[in-house]
Amino acid sequence: MKGSLWAWIWHRITAVLLVVLVAIHFSIMHFVDPTAVITFADSQMRLQSALYLLVDSGLLVLGLYHGLNGIRNVLLDYWPNSGRVATWILAVVGIVAAGYGSMALAAFLTQ
Amino acid sequence: MERADSARNRPVRNYADLNPRYYATGMWSHVLHRISGIAITVFLLLHIWEITSVVRGGAEGFTSKMSDMAAKVWVIGEWLLFLAIVFHGINGIRLILLDLGWGTRTHKRAFWVVFVLSAIIIAFGSYFFLMRFLAYPWSA
């Protein structure tokens, strides 16, 4: 199969996973204690649980893939020749953002 | 692949069809899905920047960043994000079902179902955002 078809399929797979992950993330962060001000200690405590760490890592990686691939789809709609350049630039943005975000998750576990 | 190549080489791209005056239901779905998607992606990148304050400033840096964010203006932003995410997620489920060939004859009615479902979830969630809005100061 061509790469663009895989991109299309992964866009849908990540979409379904993100619906579930975003619902969990939003419920915990906004509905459990709506007036709480987030602190390092609270976040650290949440991220000690494997489930929440999995949810946050999943949101980071799947969200970046889905969002940046969506931007790529928009670019290709208006500039059909931008394919390779757009893919590379967005891939670099995604990898850098995922790496930097992972450093934050790691900081909560090690500090 | 012939079709993909002809799309790649198509000489005229008509931007005039983006005028909302000529939208049918499917075009509204497409445009709203796109705008909410771009907004959510921009938010995601800003959100990563905000959370990685822990990398730049340690525990104190993160906690002070979060208390800066505990202001009414940011709650309005979070609420707008909530609207975009609920619509994008529910309309996205409709789009996946259409891709699978399910509901292609009733997709216009399904778009209104998306609005009603979104409205119900938004009404439920907005209560919590209102609590937060009322509790926080205008500027931290």
XYZ file of N, CA, C and O in Angstrom, chain B residues 13-140:
512
model
N -7.124 25.836 -9.298
C -7.708 25.544 -7.992
C -8.675 26.671 -7.670
O -8.296 27.831 -7.617
N -9.921 26.321 -7.498
C -10.956 27.334 -7.373
C -11.222 27.650 -5.915
O -11.865 26.894 -5.212
N -10.679 28.779 -5.406
C -10.865 29.170 -4.019
C -12.245 29.779 -3.782
O -12.680 29.916 -2.653
N -12.958 30.140 -4.891
C -14.259 30.786 -4.741
C -15.275 29.849 -4.096
O -16.223 30.294 -3.464
N -15.058 28.507 -4.214
C -16.031 27.591 -3.622
C -15.947 27.559 -2.098
O -16.665 26.819 -1.447
N -15.064 28.381 -1.511
C -15.009 28.472 -0.057
C -16.008 29.492 0.489
O -16.104 29.679 1.697
N -16.744 30.187 -0.378
C -17.726 31.170 0.066
C -18.899 30.486 0.776
O -19.608 29.679 0.156
N -19.136 30.811 2.076
C -20.183 30.114 2.844
C -21.582 30.227 2.239
O -22.456 29.410 2.544
N -21.797 31.221 1.353
C -23.122 31.365 0.737
C -23.549 30.115 -0.008
O -24.736 29.826 -0.153
N -22.569 29.372 -0.526
C -22.904 28.236 -1.387
C -22.752 26.889 -0.677
O -22.761 25.857 -1.320
N -22.594 26.915 0.659
C -22.392 25.649 1.371
C -23.675 24.839 1.466
O -24.727 25.359 1.820
N -23.579 23.529 1.202
C -24.625 22.590 1.585
C -24.176 21.930 2.893
O -23.093 22.212 3.402
N -25.002 21.038 3.417
C -24.731 20.449 4.728
C -23.333 19.835 4.820
O -22.606 20.053 5.781
N -22.974 19.056 3.793
C -21.687 18.371 3.813
C -20.515 19.336 3.861
O -19.490 19.062 4.483
N -20.677 20.514 3.213
C -19.606 21.506 3.201
C -19.480 22.165 4.572
O -18.374 22.453 5.030
N -20.619 22.399 5.234
C -20.550 22.937 6.601
C -19.810 21.964 7.506
O -18.971 22.351 8.313
N -20.127 20.669 7.357
C -19.447 19.650 8.147
C -17.943 19.709 7.889
O -17.132 19.737 8.811
N -17.575 19.766 6.601
C -16.171 19.790 6.198
C -15.447 21.004 6.773
O -14.384 20.882 7.379
N -16.052 22.191 6.619
C -15.386 23.422 7.042
C -15.293 23.510 8.568
O -14.233 23.839 9.121
N -16.394 23.169 9.260
C -16.356 23.233 10.723
C -15.381 22.201 11.293
O -14.688 22.447 12.279
N -15.327 21.019 10.646
C -14.397 19.987 11.095
C -12.958 20.475 10.939
O -12.116 20.288 11.814
N -12.697 21.133 9.832
C -11.366 21.629 9.516
C -10.941 22.751 10.455
O -9.838 22.730 11.006
N -11.837 23.732 10.648
C -11.498 24.862 11.518
C -11.275 24.382 12.948
O -10.292 24.754 13.597
N -12.179 23.500 13.448
C -12.002 23.010 14.818
C -10.726 22.180 14.918
O -9.998 22.279 15.904
N -10.418 21.402 13.882
C -9.210 20.583 13.893
C -7.937 21.418 13.950
O -7.019 21.125 14.726
N -7.885 22.477 13.137
C -6.700 23.348 13.146
C -6.568 24.026 14.509
O -5.484 24.087 15.087
N -7.708 24.502 15.059
C -7.680 25.177 16.362
C -7.165 24.230 17.450
O -6.339 24.604 18.284
N -7.645 22.974 17.436
C -7.239 22.014 18.457
C -5.747 21.690 18.317
O -5.032 21.564 19.313
N -5.243 21.599 17.081
C -3.818 21.296 16.875
C -2.947 22.445 17.376
O -1.917 22.218 18.030
N -3.366 23.688 17.093
C -2.621 24.841 17.600
C -2.625 24.807 19.127
O -1.591 25.005 19.781
N -3.798 24.507 19.706
C -3.872 24.402 21.167
C -2.917 23.329 21.683
O -2.204 23.537 22.674
N -2.897 22.162 21.022
C -2.052 21.048 21.481
C -0.594 21.479 21.578
O 0.085 21.204 22.574
N -0.110 22.212 20.553
C 1.285 22.661 20.575
C 1.510 23.652 21.720
O 2.520 23.591 22.421
N 0.537 24.578 21.937
C 0.654 25.524 23.051
C 0.592 24.798 24.395
O 1.291 25.148 25.347
N -0.242 23.757 24.455
C -0.413 22.976 25.680
C 0.892 22.250 26.025
O 1.284 22.190 27.197
N 1.579 21.723 25.008
C 2.866 21.059 25.242
C 3.870 22.088 25.769
O 4.610 21.828 26.716
N 3.843 23.303 25.187
C 4.743 24.364 25.649
C 4.462 24.720 27.108
O 5.378 24.925 27.905
N 3.176 24.775 27.458
C 2.772 25.147 28.818
C 3.207 24.073 29.824
O 3.766 24.375 30.883
N 2.993 22.795 29.479
C 3.310 21.700 30.405
C 4.819 21.490 30.522
O 5.324 21.130 31.581
N 5.567 21.759 29.431
C 7.014 21.578 29.505
C 7.682 22.700 30.305
O 8.907 22.726 30.399
N 6.902 23.611 30.911
C 7.480 24.586 31.849
C 8.180 23.837 32.980
O 9.090 24.371 33.614
N 7.778 22.571 33.207
C 8.419 21.759 34.241
C 9.849 21.402 33.841
O 10.729 21.242 34.693
N 10.109 21.313 32.525
C 11.473 21.023 32.054
C 12.342 22.277 32.222
O 13.494 22.209 32.623
N 11.734 23.453 31.929
C 12.507 24.697 31.963
C 12.653 25.256 33.374
O 13.689 25.831 33.706
N 11.589 25.108 34.203
C 11.621 25.768 35.513
C 11.459 24.845 36.705
O 11.299 25.312 37.830
N 11.456 23.548 36.479
C 11.309 22.590 37.579
C 9.935 22.662 38.223
O 9.002 23.254 37.657
N 9.822 22.096 39.428
C 8.540 22.019 40.120
C 7.959 23.407 40.380
O 6.770 23.650 40.170
N 8.828 24.364 40.821
C 8.329 25.716 41.138
C 7.861 26.399 39.855
O 6.831 27.072 39.848
N 8.619 26.233 38.791
C 8.258 26.848 37.510
C 6.900 26.368 37.032
O 6.068 27.161 36.585
N 6.658 25.065 37.169
C 5.396 24.487 36.715
C 4.234 24.988 37.562
O 3.219 25.454 37.032
N 4.411 24.941 38.894
C 3.319 25.358 39.782
C 2.982 26.832 39.587
O 1.806 27.206 39.566
N 4.009 27.677 39.376
C 3.708 29.103 39.198
C 3.051 29.344 37.834
O 2.153 30.179 37.710
N 3.462 28.578 36.809
C 2.815 28.681 35.501
C 1.328 28.316 35.619
O 0.459 28.998 35.081
N 1.049 27.223 36.351
C -0.338 26.776 36.489
C -1.175 27.787 37.272
O -2.343 27.993 36.966
N -0.571 28.432 38.284
C -1.375 29.410 39.026
C -1.587 30.665 38.182
O -2.614 31.334 38.316
N -0.641 30.978 37.271
C -0.867 32.076 36.318
C -2.056 31.768 35.406
O -2.794 32.660 34.996
N -2.215 30.472 35.075
C -3.276 30.068 34.151
C -4.645 30.008 34.838
O -5.665 29.844 34.184
N -4.661 30.088 36.172
C -5.928 30.001 36.907
C -6.610 31.369 36.913
O -6.740 32.024 37.943
N -7.023 31.833 35.726
C -7.681 33.128 35.582
C -8.857 32.977 34.620
O -8.851 32.082 33.766
N -9.854 33.863 34.797
C -11.088 33.744 34.006
C -10.824 33.687 32.507
O -11.467 32.923 31.787
N -9.887 34.510 32.023
C -9.659 34.593 30.576
C -9.245 33.232 30.011
O -9.676 32.832 28.921
N -8.449 32.464 30.780
C -8.011 31.148 30.304
C -9.140 30.129 30.394
O -9.179 29.175 29.609
N -10.057 30.327 31.363
C -11.203 29.416 31.453
C -12.078 29.565 30.201
O -12.582 28.578 29.660
N -12.214 30.818 29.704
C -12.976 31.033 28.462
C -12.304 30.280 27.316
O -12.958 29.606 26.521
N -10.959 30.349 27.269
C -10.213 29.627 26.243
C -10.422 28.126 26.338
O -10.639 27.445 25.330
N -10.372 27.595 27.578
C -10.573 26.157 27.780
C -11.980 25.743 27.348
O -12.170 24.664 26.784
N -12.945 26.625 27.618
C -14.326 26.296 27.263
C -14.495 26.260 25.744
O -15.138 25.358 25.201
N -13.882 27.237 25.055
C -13.942 27.233 23.583
C -13.280 25.971 23.025
O -13.772 25.359 22.070
N -12.174 25.560 23.659
C -11.509 24.325 23.258
C -12.440 23.133 23.456
O -12.521 22.234 22.605
N -13.163 23.148 24.594
C -14.127 22.083 24.892
C -15.187 21.987 23.783
O -15.487 20.899 23.289
N -15.733 23.143 23.355
C -16.716 23.145 22.260
C -16.119 22.523 21.000
O -16.734 21.659 20.357
N -14.900 22.945 20.657
C -14.257 22.469 19.424
C -14.020 20.965 19.492
O -14.262 20.238 18.523
N -13.553 20.483 20.650
C -13.215 19.059 20.787
C -14.469 18.191 20.738
O -14.482 17.142 20.081
N -15.532 18.619 21.417
C -16.764 17.821 21.423
C -17.323 17.713 20.006
O -17.632 16.619 19.520
N -17.396 18.870 19.306
C -17.919 18.828 17.938
C -17.024 17.975 17.034
O -17.507 17.117 16.292
N -15.711 18.210 17.099
C -14.769 17.513 16.213
C -14.814 16.007 16.453
O -14.794 15.222 15.498
N -14.915 15.604 17.717
C -14.945 14.175 18.046
C -16.209 13.503 17.549
O -16.166 12.434 16.914
N -17.361 14.133 17.814
C -18.628 13.497 17.432
C -18.821 13.533 15.919
O -19.232 12.546 15.301
N -18.473 14.670 15.297
C -18.576 14.719 13.833
C -17.576 13.749 13.198
O -17.856 13.148 12.158
N -16.417 13.581 13.859
C -15.406 12.646 13.359
C -15.923 11.221 13.340
O -15.643 10.458 12.399
N -16.690 10.848 14.374
C -17.286 9.503 14.394
C -18.226 9.354 13.197
O -18.222 8.327 12.513
N -19.009 10.410 12.921
C -19.895 10.385 11.751
C -19.098 10.199 10.457
O -19.483 9.409 9.586
N -17.958 10.903 10.359
C -17.150 10.799 9.137
C -16.567 9.395 8.968
O -16.505 8.867 7.854
N -16.138 8.779 10.081
C -15.579 7.422 9.998
C -16.671 6.446 9.558
O -16.449 5.579 8.707
N -17.883 6.607 10.125
C -18.993 5.726 9.736
C -19.304 5.902 8.242
O -19.553 4.926 7.534
N -19.247 7.162 7.764
C -19.487 7.397 6.330
C -18.410 6.718 5.484
O -18.701 6.146 4.437
N -17.127 6.776 5.972
C -16.037 6.111 5.253
C -16.287 4.614 5.150
O -15.891 3.964 4.180
N -16.914 4.056 6.193
C -17.197 2.621 6.200
C -18.451 2.296 5.387
O -18.861 1.143 5.297
N -19.075 3.337 4.833
C -20.242 3.127 3.989
C -21.543 3.085 4.760
O -22.584 2.718 4.223
N -21.493 3.489 6.031
C -22.658 3.411 6.885
C -23.325 4.786 6.961
O -22.680 5.764 7.329
N -24.601 4.849 6.578
C -25.335 6.106 6.719
C -25.090 7.126 5.617
O -25.343 8.317 5.803
N -24.606 6.661 4.465
C -24.325 7.620 3.388
C -25.599 8.285 2.872
O -25.566 9.403 2.383
N -26.734 7.581 2.984
C -27.986 8.166 2.496
C -28.609 9.116 3.517
O -29.494 9.895 3.189
N -28.169 9.005 4.778
C -28.789 9.835 5.820
C -27.764 10.788 6.442
O -27.945 11.260 7.552
N -26.677 11.087 5.686
C -25.596 11.865 6.308
C -26.020 13.266 6.698
O -25.503 13.834 7.649
N -27.006 13.842 5.992
C -27.448 15.198 6.346
C -28.187 15.184 7.687
O -27.946 16.017 8.552
N -29.081 14.179 7.842
C -29.781 14.057 9.115
C -28.769 13.778 10.231
O -28.868 14.318 11.327
N -27.762 12.938 9.924
C -26.755 12.591 10.934
C -25.988 13.826 11.391
O -25.550 13.904 12.540
N -25.826 14.824 10.504
C -25.119 16.045 10.893
C -25.904 16.795 11.976
O -25.318 17.364 12.894
N -27.240 16.770 11.874
C -28.062 17.406 12.918
C -28.004 16.606 14.202
O -28.013 17.182 15.300
N -27.926 15.271 14.086
C -27.748 14.436 15.289
C -26.439 14.806 15.983
O -26.372 14.921 17.210
N -25.382 15.048 15.169
C -24.095 15.471 15.725
C -24.273 16.757 16.541
O -23.765 16.874 17.656
N -25.034 17.725 15.999
C -25.250 18.988 16.706
C -25.997 18.783 18.015
O -25.646 19.347 19.045
N -27.032 17.931 17.975
C -27.837 17.716 19.183
C -26.998 17.015 20.249
O -26.972 17.431 21.418
N -26.267 15.950 19.861
C -25.405 15.242 20.815
C -24.344 16.180 21.386
O -24.092 16.193 22.593
N -23.733 17.000 20.495
C -22.723 17.950 20.962
C -23.341 18.913 21.971
O -22.741 19.193 23.009
N -24.536 19.411 21.661
C -25.192 20.379 22.541
C -25.450 19.776 23.917
O -25.267 20.442 24.944
N -25.851 18.500 23.964
C -26.130 17.847 25.246
C -24.842 17.737 26.074
O -24.803 18.106 27.252
N -23.762 17.256 25.433
C -22.495 17.103 26.154
C -21.941 18.463 26.570
O -21.432 18.641 27.676
N -22.091 19.471 25.688
C -21.592 20.811 26.003
C -22.384 21.416 27.173
O -21.809 22.033 28.068
N -23.692 21.183 27.180
C -24.507 21.702 28.285
C -24.070 21.068 29.603
O -23.919 21.750 30.625
N -23.808 19.765 29.579
C -23.351 19.060 30.782
C -21.994 19.603 31.232
O -21.812 19.975 32.403
N -21.041 19.691 30.301
C -19.683 20.103 30.652
C -19.598 21.572 31.045
O -18.770 21.949 31.868
N -20.465 22.400 30.460
C -20.373 23.840 30.703
C -20.607 24.187 32.166
O -20.065 25.175 32.666
N -21.390 23.371 32.856
C -21.628 23.592 34.284
C -20.297 23.643 35.040
O -20.053 24.529 35.857
N -19.403 22.680 34.726
C -18.120 22.592 35.419
C -17.222 23.772 35.062
O -16.501 24.306 35.901
N -17.289 24.201 33.800
C -16.485 25.355 33.392
C -17.009 26.633 34.047
O -16.228 27.518 34.389
N -18.336 26.712 34.241
C -18.915 27.881 34.896
C -18.439 27.949 36.359
O -18.083 29.023 36.858
N -18.418 26.780 37.047
C -17.917 26.720 38.426
C -16.503 27.294 38.490
O -16.161 28.085 39.364
N -15.671 26.872 37.550
C -14.272 27.292 37.513
C -14.177 28.781 37.195
O -13.419 29.511 37.829
N -15.003 29.222 36.225
C -14.996 30.628 35.812
C -15.323 31.534 37.002
O -14.667 32.543 37.241
N -16.345 31.126 37.781
C -16.778 31.945 38.905
C -15.741 31.945 40.027
O -15.584 32.935 40.741
N -15.022 30.823 40.185
C -14.084 30.698 41.302
C -12.772 31.445 41.068
O -12.122 31.866 42.022
N -12.398 31.623 39.790
C -11.085 32.204 39.504
C -11.167 33.719 39.366
O -12.198 34.269 38.991
N -10.053 34.413 39.650
C -10.011 35.871 39.450
C -9.825 36.196 37.968
O -9.510 35.311 37.171
N -10.019 37.489 37.613
C -9.844 37.877 36.212
C -8.386 37.732 35.781
O -8.098 37.284 34.692
N -7.477 38.164 36.682
C -6.066 37.936 36.352
C -5.356 37.422 37.595
O -5.616 37.898 38.706
N -4.503 36.420 37.378
C -3.868 35.767 38.522
C -2.649 36.556 38.974
O -2.047 37.260 38.197
